[in-house]
Amino acid sequence: MAPTRSRRRLCAAALAGTCALGVASGSSHAVGDDVDDKIKNSKSEIDDISKSLADADATLTKTNKAVAAADKKAKDAKSALTKAQQKQRDAASDYDVAKADEDASRTALATNRADQAKARTEVGGLARNAFETGGLGDLTFTIEVLTSNSGVSGSMALADIVMRRQQGVITNLKSSAAAGQSEATRLAEIRRRASLAKTKQDAAVTAASTAKTDADTAEASLVALQKTQKDDKKKLEAEKKKEEAKLAALQAESTRLKNVTTTSKDVDTSVHDVPQGTGFLASPGPISSIVSGYGYRFHPVLKINKLHEGDDFPFACGTPVYAAGDGTVIEANYNDVSGNHVYISHGTVNGAQLTSAYMHFTSLSVSVGQKVKKGQQIGVSGMTGRVTGCHLHFETRENGVAVNPLKWIK
């Protein structure tokens, strides 16, 4: 195919790729044609994790913390409810005891009052008068009432009996009165304690009711969060599967690239022996501008180490890209992973077949089999393939295996 026709076809593919795939993935740097999916926004060391996967993982992490907090809150609420219910039972028991004491005191006071009434009745009007005046009263009248036709000695004996009887009744009446006063005082205190116990019981009932509401609310919140947690786990697993499928595609592209660089019929046959570190290849851009370099990355969600096989340069879309060295184009094509890309074979250098790779062009300026010179434009940068922002992904391979570009560029 002529270069002009090839360029037209690749430009059309680039436009289609940009529309269909430019924002389709937020990931890319696995074992293979890895690209920095966060160049547009950051220089993160973990530049290969898709946004949807990162969001799903962050959401689940947040939900897990919320579930843990809700679980603790529910347990605390249940514990508070248990304590409140125990206090309610204790308060009810204290109130029952106080009421029983009050009832007993009332009964004792009623009995005392009955005893006092009986004592007053027994002494009669005379005994009552004697009690009130503190003396015997009208003894002659009393004796005459109690007996008649008796001698003086008999009358005196009878008077002594009446005196003792009257004094005993008076003593009992005084004792009953004192006991009654004491019981009345005790009843007042018991009633005060009963009232306090009732207040505490009412407060305990209210506290237990509040604790029950809090426990029910906390449990309902926990159940709801556990459901959310379950849904978030499903979403994360789905995103993990997508990420794993993407990594498999990247691995397949890396393997394909390795085969292309070693089996293409257009592999450059030139041989070079150069001192190490002399910059056999030209860097596509300032080395200091590299935003994601060659090396392994730990995937924070999948918990695996993945190799970012090249360097990412922050080229704006439409920036000219030039060949890093003399060589032969062995591939100039488009796929869903690398987007528009160019692979250049530089021949055998220091015993290894050296290839440079350039990915995510908007359009290409070369075709397969074409000889190129160092510094010759081979296309313009873009964001085709698995990317989220404009940049150039650059690789160097020895015998098909990706190596650190810094070994070859200057």
Short mmCIF file of C-alpha atoms in Angstrom, two decimals:
data_model
loop_
_atom_site.label_atom_id
_atom_site.label_comp_id
_atom_site.label_asym_id
_atom_site.label_seq_id
_atom_site.Cartn_x
_atom_site.Cartn_y
_atom_site.Cartn_z
CA MET A 1 0.00 0.00 0.00
CA ALA A 2 1.31 3.44 -0.91
CA PRO A 3 2.32 5.69 2.00
CA THR A 4 -0.31 8.29 1.09
CA ARG A 5 -3.14 5.73 1.11
CA SER A 6 -1.77 4.20 4.30
CA ARG A 7 -1.72 7.57 6.05
CA ARG A 8 -5.29 8.28 4.99
CA ARG A 9 -6.48 4.94 6.31
CA LEU A 10 -4.61 5.41 9.60
CA CYS A 11 -5.90 8.95 10.06
CA ALA A 12 -9.45 7.70 9.62
CA ALA A 13 -8.78 4.95 12.12
CA ALA A 14 -7.31 7.50 14.50
CA LEU A 15 -10.42 9.65 14.37
CA ALA A 16 -12.62 6.63 14.97
CA GLY A 17 -10.38 5.46 17.79
CA THR A 18 -10.44 8.87 19.40
CA CYS A 19 -14.23 9.02 19.39
CA ALA A 20 -14.81 5.42 20.43
CA LEU A 21 -11.91 4.71 22.74
CA GLY A 22 -10.36 7.98 23.87
CA VAL A 23 -12.37 7.99 27.12
CA ALA A 24 -13.21 4.31 27.35
CA SER A 25 -10.61 3.34 29.90
CA GLY A 26 -8.77 4.91 32.79
CA SER A 27 -6.06 2.31 32.93
CA SER A 28 -3.17 1.04 31.10
CA HIS A 29 0.13 0.06 32.35
CA ALA A 30 0.31 -3.72 32.68
CA VAL A 31 2.85 -6.17 31.34
CA GLY A 32 2.78 -4.94 27.77
CA ASP A 33 1.88 -1.70 26.09
CA ASP A 34 1.19 0.12 29.35
CA VAL A 35 0.16 3.77 29.33
CA ASP A 36 -0.29 6.29 32.03
CA ASP A 37 -4.02 6.75 32.48
CA LYS A 38 -3.51 9.68 34.80
CA ILE A 39 -1.05 11.84 32.91
CA LYS A 40 -3.73 14.41 32.31
CA ASN A 41 -4.30 14.95 36.02
CA SER A 42 -1.29 13.73 38.01
CA LYS A 43 2.07 12.04 38.11
CA SER A 44 0.87 9.18 40.27
CA GLU A 45 3.16 6.23 40.76
CA ILE A 46 0.09 4.04 40.43
CA ASP A 47 -0.85 5.23 36.97
CA ASP A 48 -2.44 2.06 35.67
CA ILE A 49 -5.61 1.77 37.74
CA SER A 50 -8.85 2.62 35.97
CA LYS A 51 -10.96 5.39 37.48
CA SER A 52 -14.02 3.18 37.74
CA LEU A 53 -12.04 0.51 39.59
CA ALA A 54 -10.41 3.09 41.86
CA ASP A 55 -13.79 4.64 42.59
CA ALA A 56 -15.35 1.24 43.33
CA ASP A 57 -12.49 0.35 45.66
CA ALA A 58 -12.67 3.72 47.43
CA THR A 59 -16.44 3.42 47.78
CA LEU A 60 -16.18 -0.04 49.33
CA THR A 61 -13.41 1.10 51.66
CA LYS A 62 -15.59 3.99 52.81
CA THR A 63 -18.59 1.67 53.23
CA ASN A 64 -16.51 -0.85 55.19
CA LYS A 65 -15.49 1.89 57.61
CA ALA A 66 -19.10 3.02 57.90
CA VAL A 67 -20.22 -0.56 58.58
CA ALA A 68 -17.56 -0.98 61.26
CA ALA A 69 -18.64 2.28 62.91
CA ALA A 70 -22.31 1.32 62.65
CA ASP A 71 -21.61 -2.12 64.09
CA LYS A 72 -19.84 -0.56 67.07
CA LYS A 73 -22.67 1.93 67.50
CA ALA A 74 -25.26 -0.86 67.38
CA LYS A 75 -23.33 -2.89 69.95
CA ASP A 76 -22.95 0.16 72.20
CA ALA A 77 -26.66 0.89 71.85
CA LYS A 78 -27.56 -2.69 72.75
CA SER A 79 -25.26 -2.52 75.77
CA ALA A 80 -26.84 0.78 76.82
CA LEU A 81 -30.29 -0.77 76.40
CA THR A 82 -29.34 -3.73 78.58
CA LYS A 83 -28.08 -1.38 81.29
CA ALA A 84 -31.14 0.85 81.02
CA GLN A 85 -33.47 -2.13 81.31
CA GLN A 86 -31.58 -3.36 84.37
CA LYS A 87 -31.86 0.10 85.94
CA GLN A 88 -35.56 0.05 85.15
CA ARG A 89 -35.95 -3.30 86.90
CA ASP A 90 -33.93 -2.07 89.89
CA ALA A 91 -35.98 1.13 90.11
CA ALA A 92 -39.23 -0.84 89.93
CA SER A 93 -37.97 -3.14 92.69
CA ASP A 94 -36.97 -0.18 94.86
CA TYR A 95 -40.38 1.38 94.33
CA ASP A 96 -42.16 -1.86 95.21
CA VAL A 97 -40.17 -2.09 98.46
CA ALA A 98 -40.94 1.55 99.28
CA LYS A 99 -44.65 1.01 98.62
CA ALA A 100 -44.66 -2.12 100.76
CA ASP A 101 -42.97 -0.17 103.58
CA GLU A 102 -45.55 2.61 103.19
CA ASP A 103 -48.43 0.14 103.33
CA ALA A 104 -46.95 -1.53 106.41
CA SER A 105 -46.44 1.85 108.11
CA ARG A 106 -50.01 2.88 107.35
CA THR A 107 -51.27 -0.37 108.85
CA ALA A 108 -49.09 0.10 111.95
CA LEU A 109 -50.31 3.67 112.37
CA ALA A 110 -53.96 2.61 112.04
CA THR A 111 -53.41 -0.09 114.65
CA ASN A 112 -51.76 2.41 116.96
CA ARG A 113 -54.65 4.80 116.65
CA ALA A 114 -57.11 1.98 117.41
CA ASP A 115 -55.07 1.06 120.49
CA GLN A 116 -55.14 4.66 121.68
CA ALA A 117 -58.92 4.85 121.19
CA LYS A 118 -59.39 1.62 123.12
CA ALA A 119 -57.21 2.88 126.01
CA ARG A 120 -59.21 6.07 126.23
CA THR A 121 -62.45 4.12 126.22
CA GLU A 122 -61.22 1.85 129.03
CA VAL A 123 -60.29 4.68 131.35
CA GLY A 124 -63.65 6.32 130.75
CA GLY A 125 -64.41 9.89 131.35
CA LEU A 126 -62.62 9.82 134.72
CA ALA A 127 -59.39 8.32 133.37
CA ARG A 128 -59.44 10.80 130.53
CA ASN A 129 -59.87 13.63 133.02
CA ALA A 130 -57.04 12.26 135.18
CA PHE A 131 -54.81 12.00 132.10
CA GLU A 132 -55.60 15.54 131.11
CA THR A 133 -55.07 16.99 134.68
CA GLY A 134 -52.13 14.77 135.50
CA GLY A 135 -53.78 13.51 138.77
CA LEU A 136 -56.30 11.02 140.21
CA GLY A 137 -59.36 13.19 139.73
CA ASP A 138 -62.37 12.89 142.06
CA LEU A 139 -61.29 9.77 143.96
CA THR A 140 -64.26 9.76 146.34
CA PHE A 141 -66.65 9.86 143.50
CA THR A 142 -64.71 7.15 141.69
CA ILE A 143 -64.72 4.85 144.71
CA GLU A 144 -68.36 5.39 145.34
CA VAL A 145 -69.11 4.57 141.78
CA LEU A 146 -66.98 1.43 141.79
CA THR A 147 -68.23 0.01 145.15
CA SER A 148 -70.50 0.60 148.10
CA ASN A 149 -71.11 -0.71 151.68
CA SER A 150 -67.39 -1.30 152.29
CA GLY A 151 -65.23 -0.41 155.21
CA VAL A 152 -62.50 2.21 155.22
CA SER A 153 -59.73 -0.29 154.69
CA GLY A 154 -61.67 -1.89 151.88
CA SER A 155 -62.27 1.51 150.34
CA MET A 156 -58.57 2.36 150.51
CA ALA A 157 -57.59 -0.94 148.89
CA LEU A 158 -60.09 -0.40 146.17
CA ALA A 159 -58.80 3.16 145.62
CA ASP A 160 -55.27 1.78 145.27
CA ILE A 161 -56.43 -0.67 142.63
CA VAL A 162 -58.22 2.07 140.72
CA MET A 163 -55.11 4.27 140.98
CA ARG A 164 -52.83 1.60 139.60
CA ARG A 165 -55.27 0.66 136.87
CA GLN A 166 -55.70 4.27 135.90
CA GLN A 167 -51.94 4.87 135.94
CA GLY A 168 -51.33 1.78 133.73
CA VAL A 169 -53.91 2.92 131.21
CA ILE A 170 -52.44 6.40 131.21
CA THR A 171 -48.94 5.00 130.74
CA ASN A 172 -50.12 2.80 127.89
CA LEU A 173 -51.95 5.72 126.35
CA LYS A 174 -48.84 7.89 126.52
CA SER A 175 -46.72 5.12 125.02
CA SER A 176 -49.23 4.60 122.22
CA ALA A 177 -49.31 8.32 121.54
CA ALA A 178 -45.52 8.47 121.37
CA ALA A 179 -45.42 5.39 119.16
CA GLY A 180 -48.10 6.88 116.96
CA GLN A 181 -46.13 10.10 116.55
CA SER A 182 -43.00 8.15 115.74
CA GLU A 183 -44.85 6.01 113.19
CA ALA A 184 -46.36 9.11 111.59
CA THR A 185 -42.88 10.59 111.24
CA ARG A 186 -41.62 7.30 109.81
CA LEU A 187 -44.55 7.16 107.36
CA ALA A 188 -43.70 10.66 106.10
CA GLU A 189 -40.12 9.58 105.46
CA ILE A 190 -41.26 6.37 103.77
CA ARG A 191 -43.61 8.35 101.54
CA ARG A 192 -40.73 10.67 100.60
CA ARG A 193 -38.58 7.68 99.68
CA ALA A 194 -41.45 6.09 97.76
CA SER A 195 -41.98 9.31 95.82
CA LEU A 196 -38.26 9.45 94.99
CA ALA A 197 -38.30 5.80 93.97
CA LYS A 198 -41.29 6.49 91.71
CA THR A 199 -39.47 9.42 90.11
CA LYS A 200 -36.42 7.24 89.50
CA GLN A 201 -38.61 4.47 88.14
CA ASP A 202 -40.29 6.87 85.69
CA ALA A 203 -36.89 8.20 84.61
CA ALA A 204 -35.62 4.65 84.14
CA VAL A 205 -38.64 3.77 82.00
CA THR A 206 -38.01 6.84 79.82
CA ALA A 207 -34.29 6.03 79.56
CA ALA A 208 -35.02 2.43 78.64
CA SER A 209 -37.49 3.55 75.99
CA THR A 210 -34.94 5.97 74.53
CA ALA A 211 -32.24 3.30 74.62
CA LYS A 212 -34.58 0.89 72.82
CA THR A 213 -35.25 3.46 70.10
CA ASP A 214 -31.51 4.17 69.75
CA ALA A 215 -30.73 0.45 69.56
CA ASP A 216 -33.42 -0.13 66.92
CA THR A 217 -32.19 2.85 64.89
CA ALA A 218 -28.57 1.73 65.12
CA GLU A 219 -29.51 -1.81 64.09
CA ALA A 220 -31.56 -0.56 61.13
CA SER A 221 -28.67 1.65 60.03
CA LEU A 222 -26.26 -1.28 60.30
CA VAL A 223 -28.53 -3.53 58.24
CA ALA A 224 -28.88 -0.85 55.55
CA LEU A 225 -25.12 -0.30 55.43
CA GLN A 226 -24.49 -4.04 55.24
CA LYS A 227 -26.75 -4.19 52.21
CA THR A 228 -24.86 -1.27 50.66
CA GLN A 229 -21.61 -3.05 51.51
CA LYS A 230 -22.80 -6.17 49.72
CA ASP A 231 -23.76 -4.15 46.64
CA ASP A 232 -20.43 -2.28 46.71
CA LYS A 233 -18.55 -5.59 46.87
CA LYS A 234 -20.39 -6.81 43.79
CA LYS A 235 -19.55 -3.61 41.94
CA LEU A 236 -15.89 -3.88 42.91
CA GLU A 237 -15.72 -7.50 41.78
CA ALA A 238 -17.25 -6.50 38.45
CA GLU A 239 -14.68 -3.74 38.04
CA LYS A 240 -11.89 -6.13 38.99
CA LYS A 241 -12.99 -8.49 36.24
CA LYS A 242 -12.95 -5.62 33.76
CA GLU A 243 -9.47 -4.62 34.95
CA GLU A 244 -8.22 -8.19 34.68
CA ALA A 245 -9.63 -8.45 31.16
CA LYS A 246 -7.89 -5.19 30.27
CA LEU A 247 -4.60 -6.45 31.70
CA ALA A 248 -4.98 -9.63 29.69
CA ALA A 249 -5.42 -7.52 26.55
CA LEU A 250 -2.34 -5.48 27.45
CA GLN A 251 -0.36 -8.65 28.04
CA ALA A 252 -1.47 -10.00 24.67
CA GLU A 253 -0.40 -6.76 22.96
CA SER A 254 2.98 -6.90 24.70
CA THR A 255 3.47 -10.46 23.51
CA ARG A 256 2.43 -9.49 20.00
CA LEU A 257 4.86 -6.56 20.02
CA LYS A 258 7.65 -8.86 21.09
CA ASN A 259 6.90 -11.17 18.18
CA VAL A 260 6.69 -8.31 15.70
CA THR A 261 10.05 -6.89 16.74
CA THR A 262 11.76 -10.25 16.32
CA THR A 263 10.00 -11.86 13.35
CA SER A 264 9.08 -8.99 11.03
CA LYS A 265 10.49 -9.33 7.51
CA ASP A 266 11.30 -5.62 7.69
CA VAL A 267 13.66 -5.88 10.68
CA ASP A 268 16.66 -3.61 10.03
CA THR A 269 19.80 -5.57 9.21
CA SER A 270 22.34 -2.95 10.16
CA VAL A 271 24.86 -3.72 12.91
CA HIS A 272 26.22 -1.20 15.39
CA ASP A 273 28.70 -1.26 18.23
CA VAL A 274 28.43 1.79 20.44
CA PRO A 275 29.67 2.71 23.92
CA GLN A 276 27.03 2.39 26.59
CA GLY A 277 25.49 5.62 27.81
CA THR A 278 26.33 7.63 24.72
CA GLY A 279 22.71 8.13 23.72
CA PHE A 280 22.41 5.97 20.64
CA LEU A 281 18.78 7.08 20.45
CA ALA A 282 17.40 10.59 20.87
CA SER A 283 14.89 11.13 23.66
CA PRO A 284 11.43 12.07 22.32
CA GLY A 285 11.33 14.91 24.86
CA PRO A 286 13.20 16.22 27.90
CA ILE A 287 13.98 13.31 30.20
CA SER A 288 13.09 15.51 33.15
CA SER A 289 9.54 15.83 31.79
CA ILE A 290 8.78 12.10 32.00
CA VAL A 291 5.64 11.77 34.08
CA SER A 292 5.56 7.99 34.40
CA GLY A 293 8.77 6.08 33.89
CA TYR A 294 9.72 2.51 33.15
CA GLY A 295 9.41 0.16 36.12
CA TYR A 296 7.18 -2.01 38.25
CA ARG A 297 4.05 -0.68 39.92
CA PHE A 298 2.03 -2.27 42.70
CA HIS A 299 -1.63 -2.39 41.81
CA PRO A 300 -3.42 -1.24 44.99
CA VAL A 301 -6.67 -3.06 44.20
CA LEU A 302 -5.59 -6.24 42.44
CA LYS A 303 -2.56 -6.51 44.75
CA ILE A 304 -0.13 -7.45 41.98
CA ASN A 305 3.09 -5.98 40.62
CA LYS A 306 2.90 -4.85 37.01
CA LEU A 307 5.59 -3.58 34.69
CA HIS A 308 5.20 -0.20 33.02
CA GLU A 309 7.29 -0.99 29.96
CA GLY A 310 8.20 2.49 28.84
CA ASP A 311 8.30 6.21 29.55
CA ASP A 312 5.34 8.58 29.22
CA PHE A 313 6.01 12.06 27.90
CA PRO A 314 3.35 14.76 28.45
CA PHE A 315 2.91 15.72 24.79
CA ALA A 316 -0.13 17.82 23.98
CA CYS A 317 -2.33 16.43 21.22
CA GLY A 318 -0.95 17.40 17.82
CA THR A 319 2.70 17.63 18.94
CA PRO A 320 5.12 16.33 16.23
CA VAL A 321 6.88 13.09 17.16
CA TYR A 322 10.26 12.24 15.68
CA ALA A 323 12.19 9.00 15.15
CA ALA A 324 14.67 8.36 17.96
CA GLY A 325 17.21 6.91 15.52
CA ASP A 326 17.86 5.63 12.02
CA GLY A 327 15.99 2.47 11.13
CA THR A 328 13.17 0.72 9.33
CA VAL A 329 9.47 0.94 10.17
CA ILE A 330 8.28 -2.58 10.99
CA GLU A 331 4.75 -1.60 12.03
CA ALA A 332 2.57 1.48 11.53
CA ASN A 333 -0.96 0.57 12.49
CA TYR A 334 -3.87 0.96 14.93
CA ASN A 335 -5.34 -1.24 17.67
CA ASP A 336 -7.54 -0.74 20.70
CA VAL A 337 -4.62 -0.85 23.13
CA SER A 338 -1.78 1.15 21.51
CA GLY A 339 -4.01 3.29 19.35
CA ASN A 340 -2.09 4.62 16.33
CA HIS A 341 1.47 3.41 16.81
CA VAL A 342 4.85 3.05 15.10
CA TYR A 343 7.60 0.49 15.71
CA ILE A 344 11.07 1.18 14.30
CA SER A 345 13.81 -1.42 14.03
CA HIS A 346 17.29 0.07 14.51
CA GLY A 347 19.24 -3.06 13.63
CA THR A 348 21.56 -5.03 15.87
CA VAL A 349 23.15 -2.76 18.46
CA ASN A 350 25.80 -4.17 20.78
CA GLY A 351 24.57 -7.67 19.96
CA ALA A 352 20.84 -7.04 20.55
CA GLN A 353 18.08 -6.35 18.05
CA LEU A 354 16.98 -2.85 19.13
CA THR A 355 13.48 -1.51 18.50
CA SER A 356 11.79 1.72 19.55
CA ALA A 357 8.00 1.99 19.92
CA TYR A 358 5.76 5.08 19.88
CA MET A 359 2.07 4.92 20.83
CA HIS A 360 -1.23 6.85 20.92
CA PHE A 361 -0.67 9.08 17.87
CA THR A 362 -3.48 11.16 16.42
CA SER A 363 -2.08 10.41 12.94
CA LEU A 364 0.97 8.71 11.38
CA SER A 365 3.44 9.99 8.78
CA VAL A 366 5.22 6.73 7.90
CA SER A 367 4.35 3.25 6.66
CA VAL A 368 5.69 -0.28 7.08
CA GLY A 369 9.02 -0.93 5.33
CA GLN A 370 9.90 2.75 5.14
CA LYS A 371 13.45 3.80 6.02
CA VAL A 372 13.61 6.70 8.46
CA LYS A 373 16.31 8.96 9.83
CA LYS A 374 16.88 10.13 13.38
CA GLY A 375 14.83 13.27 13.91
CA GLN A 376 12.42 12.56 11.04
CA GLN A 377 8.76 13.19 11.89
CA ILE A 378 6.78 9.97 12.10
CA GLY A 379 3.43 11.37 13.29
CA VAL A 380 1.68 13.66 15.79
CA SER A 381 0.81 12.79 19.36
CA GLY A 382 -2.74 12.16 20.55
CA MET A 383 -4.84 10.02 22.85
CA THR A 384 -5.90 6.99 20.79
CA GLY A 385 -6.14 3.53 22.36
CA ARG A 386 -6.37 2.96 26.10
CA VAL A 387 -5.67 6.44 27.43
CA THR A 388 -7.42 9.29 29.20
CA GLY A 389 -5.18 12.15 28.11
CA CYS A 390 -2.84 13.28 25.37
CA HIS A 391 0.70 11.99 25.71
CA LEU A 392 3.38 9.86 24.04
CA HIS A 393 4.21 6.41 25.34
CA PHE A 394 7.77 5.49 24.30
CA GLU A 395 9.47 2.08 24.63
CA THR A 396 12.78 0.46 23.77
CA ARG A 397 13.08 -3.30 23.26
CA GLU A 398 16.06 -5.61 23.02
CA ASN A 399 15.28 -8.81 21.13
CA GLY A 400 11.60 -8.06 21.74
CA VAL A 401 11.90 -7.57 25.49
CA ALA A 402 11.09 -4.15 26.95
CA VAL A 403 14.03 -2.47 28.69
CA ASN A 404 14.45 0.85 30.41
CA PRO A 405 14.62 3.53 27.68
CA LEU A 406 17.09 5.53 29.75
CA LYS A 407 19.66 2.91 28.78
CA TRP A 408 19.48 4.11 25.15
CA ILE A 409 18.25 7.68 25.05
CA LYS A 410 19.96 10.95 25.72
#
